[in-house]
Amino acid sequence: MRRVASILLPLDGSPESSKGVGCAVWLAELLGATLHVLHATAQPLPGKQALDRLHVPAARRSQIVVHQLAGAADSAVLAAVAALEVDLVIMSARGESASAGHDLSQRLGSIAQAVIERSPVPVLLLPLRYREALPWTSMLAAASGEAVSDQALAAVVQLAAKLGLRVTVVHSEDGPESAGAAPLGSYADTVHHEFAGRLEQMVERGLAGSTREECKCINQVRLRRGDVAEVLLEQAAQLGSSVLALGWHGALGSGRAPVLKRLLEEAECPLLLVRGAEGSSARLKVGKEIDD
């Protein structure tokens, strides 16, 4: 993840999609980034009217650049990512349909799904249960041992260093839950002792291209037994994590990405999704994969 200098916030005019405004403005201010608001519409409106329709508070408007593009919303978002050299997309998992009360059992709207599956840059996705809590205080990163997990960890520490946040890395493997957490390089129980070398190697590899200051953001590494999604949700709640980050392979079809699907249903904090490049493969695993 390169330095975040340009943030894209797609809005469709629904209250659900506008939930990301506060987070996007806050991040843009701290990172010194330009915040672009995108609205896909066949009938562009004058600036003030457009911002009114998009539910952007008046106090936030001086910090926003508005773009109104014709065409399908997902195509417009992806085109804007390239044209505006966007480094981070922030969007709600659902928009107009959720605000209208349609099919609330659906965890992800079609536009958001298309964007997270195809975006070449990380996407900060706000799940349906998202509750705004600013400023952020800490981040939780899922480690799976795969190359895409390395990419996600590198992105997390880079962002955390800019925001002055601490990062906890958690890896889950199959089996009964086992308590215990320890700082990086120190393992207190049998499970940690058994996998200490590989787990530490996993984290160090993910940080290979990071600066010393970015590496200092790692507060602790935790190894847990149990269902991956359940472990991540439990750890996020226990630690009060402001963001839950994970790498994934970019496919949400039947039988794919079960962890992400559950997080979309139950998480209350933003999900920072880093999509792996095509051809990325597993390189080191301690236990169960984060996303298979």
Protein backbone atom coordinates (compact mmCIF):
# COMPACT_ATOMS: atom_id res chain seq x y z
CA MET A 1 0.00 0.00 0.00
CA ARG A 2 1.57 3.26 -1.11
CA ARG A 3 1.23 6.50 0.83
CA VAL A 4 -2.43 7.48 1.04
CA ALA A 5 -2.62 10.77 -0.84
CA SER A 6 -6.01 10.27 -2.51
CA ILE A 7 -9.16 8.75 -0.97
CA LEU A 8 -12.34 7.89 -2.88
CA LEU A 9 -15.74 7.84 -1.18
CA PRO A 10 -18.56 6.57 -3.44
CA LEU A 11 -22.00 7.84 -2.35
CA ASP A 12 -25.43 7.06 -3.82
CA GLY A 13 -27.53 9.53 -1.84
CA SER A 14 -28.74 7.01 0.73
CA PRO A 15 -28.24 7.42 4.50
CA GLU A 16 -26.55 4.01 4.55
CA SER A 17 -23.83 5.04 2.10
CA SER A 18 -23.27 8.36 3.87
CA LYS A 19 -22.16 6.53 7.04
CA GLY A 20 -18.63 6.67 5.64
CA VAL A 21 -18.42 10.47 5.42
CA GLY A 22 -17.14 11.03 8.96
CA CYS A 23 -14.48 8.34 8.73
CA ALA A 24 -13.35 9.48 5.27
CA VAL A 25 -13.02 13.14 6.28
CA TRP A 26 -11.18 12.21 9.48
CA LEU A 27 -8.70 10.01 7.62
CA ALA A 28 -8.14 12.56 4.87
CA GLU A 29 -7.36 15.26 7.43
CA LEU A 30 -4.85 13.13 9.36
CA LEU A 31 -3.15 11.77 6.25
CA GLY A 32 -3.12 15.04 4.34
CA ALA A 33 -5.01 13.29 1.54
CA THR A 34 -7.45 14.63 -1.03
CA LEU A 35 -10.96 13.28 -0.46
CA HIS A 36 -12.92 12.63 -3.65
CA VAL A 37 -16.66 11.99 -3.40
CA LEU A 38 -18.06 10.10 -6.37
CA HIS A 39 -21.71 9.98 -7.39
CA ALA A 40 -22.71 7.94 -10.44
CA THR A 41 -25.69 9.69 -12.01
CA ALA A 42 -27.14 10.42 -15.43
CA GLN A 43 -28.36 13.82 -14.18
CA PRO A 44 -25.55 15.79 -12.52
CA LEU A 45 -26.57 18.52 -10.09
CA PRO A 46 -24.84 21.77 -9.11
CA GLY A 47 -22.28 21.27 -6.35
CA LYS A 48 -24.38 22.32 -3.34
CA GLN A 49 -27.43 20.41 -4.53
CA ALA A 50 -25.33 17.33 -5.16
CA LEU A 51 -23.87 17.46 -1.64
CA ASP A 52 -27.35 17.97 -0.18
CA ARG A 53 -28.60 14.91 -2.03
CA LEU A 54 -25.59 12.89 -0.89
CA HIS A 55 -26.19 13.81 2.78
CA VAL A 56 -22.76 15.42 3.20
CA PRO A 57 -22.85 17.71 6.28
CA ALA A 58 -22.20 21.38 5.51
CA ALA A 59 -19.25 21.47 7.91
CA ARG A 60 -17.45 18.80 5.87
CA ARG A 61 -17.94 20.22 2.39
CA SER A 62 -14.87 22.44 2.13
CA GLN A 63 -12.67 19.35 2.40
CA ILE A 64 -14.30 17.40 -0.43
CA VAL A 65 -13.92 17.29 -4.21
CA VAL A 66 -17.15 16.10 -5.86
CA HIS A 67 -17.27 14.06 -9.06
CA GLN A 68 -20.51 13.15 -10.84
CA LEU A 69 -20.15 10.55 -13.56
CA ALA A 70 -22.63 8.85 -15.85
CA GLY A 71 -22.76 5.09 -16.19
CA ALA A 72 -22.93 2.06 -13.94
CA ALA A 73 -21.83 2.84 -10.40
CA ASP A 74 -19.29 0.01 -10.08
CA SER A 75 -17.64 0.90 -13.39
CA ALA A 76 -17.59 4.57 -12.39
CA VAL A 77 -15.86 3.76 -9.09
CA LEU A 78 -13.19 1.62 -10.72
CA ALA A 79 -12.63 4.19 -13.46
CA ALA A 80 -12.23 6.91 -10.82
CA VAL A 81 -9.70 4.80 -8.92
CA ALA A 82 -7.49 4.81 -12.00
CA ALA A 83 -8.17 8.36 -13.21
CA LEU A 84 -7.72 10.01 -9.80
CA GLU A 85 -4.81 7.77 -8.74
CA VAL A 86 -6.75 6.72 -5.67
CA ASP A 87 -4.88 4.95 -2.87
CA LEU A 88 -7.84 3.94 -0.69
CA VAL A 89 -11.56 3.44 -1.31
CA ILE A 90 -14.00 3.89 1.59
CA MET A 91 -17.55 2.65 1.12
CA SER A 92 -20.51 1.07 2.85
CA ALA A 93 -21.28 -2.59 2.26
CA ARG A 94 -24.85 -1.64 1.31
CA GLY A 95 -26.38 1.55 -0.03
CA GLU A 96 -29.83 2.46 -1.33
CA SER A 97 -31.35 -1.01 -0.97
CA ALA A 98 -30.38 -1.27 2.72
CA SER A 99 -31.62 2.25 3.45
CA ALA A 100 -34.94 1.35 1.82
CA GLY A 101 -35.21 -1.78 3.98
CA HIS A 102 -34.90 -4.20 1.06
CA ASP A 103 -33.49 -7.67 1.77
CA LEU A 104 -31.60 -6.76 4.93
CA SER A 105 -30.35 -10.35 5.14
CA GLN A 106 -28.04 -9.61 2.22
CA ARG A 107 -24.63 -8.79 3.62
CA LEU A 108 -23.19 -6.99 0.61
CA GLY A 109 -24.65 -4.87 -2.17
CA SER A 110 -23.85 -5.63 -5.80
CA ILE A 111 -21.85 -2.41 -6.28
CA ALA A 112 -19.72 -2.94 -3.18
CA GLN A 113 -19.12 -6.55 -4.18
CA ALA A 114 -17.97 -5.56 -7.66
CA VAL A 115 -15.63 -2.95 -6.20
CA ILE A 116 -13.96 -5.15 -3.58
CA GLU A 117 -13.55 -7.97 -6.09
CA ARG A 118 -11.89 -5.75 -8.70
CA SER A 119 -10.30 -2.78 -6.93
CA PRO A 120 -6.52 -2.63 -7.38
CA VAL A 121 -6.21 -0.63 -4.13
CA PRO A 122 -7.31 -1.47 -0.57
CA VAL A 123 -10.97 -0.93 0.30
CA LEU A 124 -12.14 0.15 3.75
CA LEU A 125 -15.57 -1.47 3.85
CA LEU A 126 -18.19 -0.46 6.41
CA PRO A 127 -20.40 -3.46 7.29
CA LEU A 128 -24.11 -3.15 8.02
CA ARG A 129 -23.48 -3.16 11.78
CA TYR A 130 -20.80 -0.48 11.51
CA ARG A 131 -20.76 1.99 14.38
CA GLU A 132 -18.67 5.10 13.90
CA ALA A 133 -16.05 5.43 16.62
CA LEU A 134 -13.52 8.18 15.97
CA PRO A 135 -10.67 8.65 16.47
CA TRP A 136 -9.35 5.16 15.85
CA THR A 137 -7.30 3.68 18.68
CA SER A 138 -5.88 0.38 17.38
CA MET A 139 -5.91 -2.07 14.49
CA LEU A 140 -6.24 -5.85 14.28
CA ALA A 141 -4.55 -7.71 11.41
CA ALA A 142 -5.36 -11.29 10.44
CA ALA A 143 -2.36 -13.45 9.54
CA SER A 144 -2.79 -16.59 7.45
CA GLY A 145 0.68 -17.35 6.12
CA GLU A 146 -0.29 -16.55 2.54
CA ALA A 147 1.30 -13.94 0.30
CA VAL A 148 -1.88 -11.85 0.35
CA SER A 149 -1.71 -11.82 4.15
CA ASP A 150 1.80 -10.38 3.88
CA GLN A 151 0.48 -7.63 1.61
CA ALA A 152 -2.29 -6.82 4.07
CA LEU A 153 0.08 -6.65 7.03
CA ALA A 154 2.41 -4.32 5.15
CA ALA A 155 -0.54 -2.05 4.32
CA VAL A 156 -1.73 -2.09 7.93
CA VAL A 157 1.56 -1.06 9.51
CA GLN A 158 2.08 1.68 6.93
CA LEU A 159 -1.32 3.17 7.73
CA ALA A 160 -0.90 2.60 11.46
CA ALA A 161 2.44 4.43 11.48
CA LYS A 162 0.85 7.47 9.83
CA LEU A 163 -2.02 7.47 12.34
CA GLY A 164 0.05 6.63 15.42
CA LEU A 165 -1.83 3.39 16.12
CA ARG A 166 -0.78 0.05 17.59
CA VAL A 167 -1.39 -3.18 15.67
CA THR A 168 -2.19 -6.63 17.03
CA VAL A 169 -1.60 -9.55 14.68
CA VAL A 170 -3.72 -12.65 15.23
CA HIS A 171 -3.45 -16.09 13.66
CA SER A 172 -6.06 -18.80 14.17
CA GLU A 173 -5.70 -22.53 13.72
CA ASP A 174 -8.12 -25.42 14.00
CA GLY A 175 -8.87 -26.97 17.35
CA PRO A 176 -10.25 -26.00 20.77
CA GLU A 177 -9.71 -22.41 21.78
CA SER A 178 -6.49 -21.77 23.67
CA ALA A 179 -5.95 -18.66 25.73
CA GLY A 180 -2.73 -16.74 25.82
CA ALA A 181 -1.12 -13.82 24.09
CA ALA A 182 2.42 -12.61 24.08
CA PRO A 183 4.53 -9.84 22.61
CA LEU A 184 6.30 -10.51 19.32
CA GLY A 185 9.06 -13.03 19.89
CA SER A 186 7.79 -14.23 23.26
CA TYR A 187 5.44 -17.19 23.67
CA ALA A 188 4.14 -18.36 27.02
CA ASP A 189 2.15 -21.54 26.43
CA THR A 190 2.63 -24.89 24.70
CA VAL A 191 0.85 -23.86 21.52
CA HIS A 192 2.97 -20.74 21.16
CA HIS A 193 6.12 -22.69 21.93
CA GLU A 194 5.34 -25.23 19.22
CA PHE A 195 4.70 -22.67 16.51
CA ALA A 196 6.82 -19.75 17.72
CA GLY A 197 9.41 -19.91 14.96
CA ARG A 198 6.94 -20.17 12.09
CA LEU A 199 4.54 -17.59 13.49
CA GLU A 200 7.29 -15.05 14.05
CA GLN A 201 8.70 -15.81 10.61
CA MET A 202 5.26 -15.21 9.12
CA VAL A 203 5.04 -11.76 10.66
CA GLU A 204 8.63 -10.83 9.85
CA ARG A 205 8.12 -11.78 6.21
CA GLY A 206 5.04 -9.57 5.99
CA LEU A 207 7.12 -6.69 7.35
CA ALA A 208 10.10 -7.30 5.06
CA GLY A 209 9.53 -4.13 3.04
CA SER A 210 8.40 -1.98 5.97
CA THR A 211 10.41 0.75 7.67
CA ARG A 212 11.64 0.49 11.23
CA GLU A 213 9.01 2.99 12.37
CA GLU A 214 6.27 0.96 10.70
CA CYS A 215 7.49 -2.26 12.33
CA LYS A 216 7.32 -0.58 15.73
CA CYS A 217 3.54 -0.38 15.33
CA ILE A 218 3.27 -4.12 16.01
CA ASN A 219 2.17 -4.37 19.62
CA GLN A 220 1.73 -8.12 19.94
CA VAL A 221 1.15 -11.34 18.03
CA ARG A 222 -1.59 -13.69 19.17
CA LEU A 223 -2.13 -17.34 18.29
CA ARG A 224 -5.60 -18.73 18.87
CA ARG A 225 -7.41 -21.99 18.21
CA GLY A 226 -10.89 -22.08 16.74
CA ASP A 227 -12.99 -20.88 13.83
CA VAL A 228 -11.14 -18.06 12.09
CA ALA A 229 -14.06 -15.63 11.79
CA GLU A 230 -15.15 -16.29 15.37
CA VAL A 231 -11.61 -15.69 16.63
CA LEU A 232 -11.29 -12.42 14.71
CA LEU A 233 -14.64 -11.14 15.96
CA GLU A 234 -13.79 -12.12 19.54
CA GLN A 235 -10.37 -10.50 19.39
CA ALA A 236 -11.70 -7.31 17.80
CA ALA A 237 -14.29 -7.01 20.57
CA GLN A 238 -11.85 -7.87 23.35
CA LEU A 239 -9.22 -5.40 22.16
CA GLY A 240 -11.65 -2.70 21.09
CA SER A 241 -10.04 -2.67 17.65
CA SER A 242 -11.01 0.25 15.44
CA VAL A 243 -10.23 -1.61 12.21
CA LEU A 244 -9.99 -5.27 11.27
CA ALA A 245 -7.66 -5.89 8.32
CA LEU A 246 -7.23 -8.97 6.19
CA GLY A 247 -5.96 -10.04 2.82
CA TRP A 248 -8.24 -11.99 0.53
CA HIS A 249 -8.31 -13.49 -2.96
CA GLY A 250 -11.05 -11.35 -4.47
CA ALA A 251 -13.81 -13.89 -5.07
CA LEU A 252 -17.12 -14.08 -3.18
CA GLY A 253 -18.78 -16.90 -5.08
CA SER A 254 -20.45 -19.93 -3.57
CA GLY A 255 -18.16 -21.61 -1.07
CA ARG A 256 -15.58 -18.82 -1.26
CA ALA A 257 -14.42 -16.34 1.39
CA PRO A 258 -16.47 -17.76 4.30
CA VAL A 259 -14.50 -15.70 6.81
CA LEU A 260 -15.17 -12.41 5.04
CA LYS A 261 -18.85 -13.26 4.63
CA ARG A 262 -19.28 -13.78 8.35
CA LEU A 263 -17.35 -10.63 9.18
CA LEU A 264 -19.66 -8.68 6.89
CA GLU A 265 -22.62 -9.98 8.88
CA GLU A 266 -21.30 -9.49 12.41
CA ALA A 267 -18.43 -6.99 12.54
CA GLU A 268 -19.10 -3.52 13.93
CA CYS A 269 -15.79 -1.97 12.91
CA PRO A 270 -14.51 -1.17 9.40
CA LEU A 271 -12.90 -3.98 7.41
CA LEU A 272 -9.71 -3.07 5.57
CA LEU A 273 -9.60 -5.45 2.61
CA VAL A 274 -6.41 -5.96 0.63
CA ARG A 275 -6.98 -8.02 -2.49
CA GLY A 276 -4.12 -10.27 -3.54
CA ALA A 277 -2.54 -10.05 -6.95
CA GLU A 278 -3.44 -12.82 -9.38
CA GLY A 279 -1.22 -15.80 -8.93
CA SER A 280 -0.38 -15.08 -5.29
CA SER A 281 -0.15 -18.34 -3.40
CA ALA A 282 0.40 -19.73 0.05
CA ARG A 283 3.99 -19.65 1.26
CA LEU A 284 3.89 -20.44 4.95
CA LYS A 285 1.05 -21.63 7.13
CA VAL A 286 0.91 -22.24 10.84
CA GLY A 287 -2.73 -23.30 10.88
CA LYS A 288 -5.97 -22.72 9.04
CA GLU A 289 -6.07 -20.27 6.14
CA ILE A 290 -7.87 -16.97 6.62
CA ASP A 291 -9.63 -17.26 3.28
CA ASP A 292 -9.86 -20.34 1.10
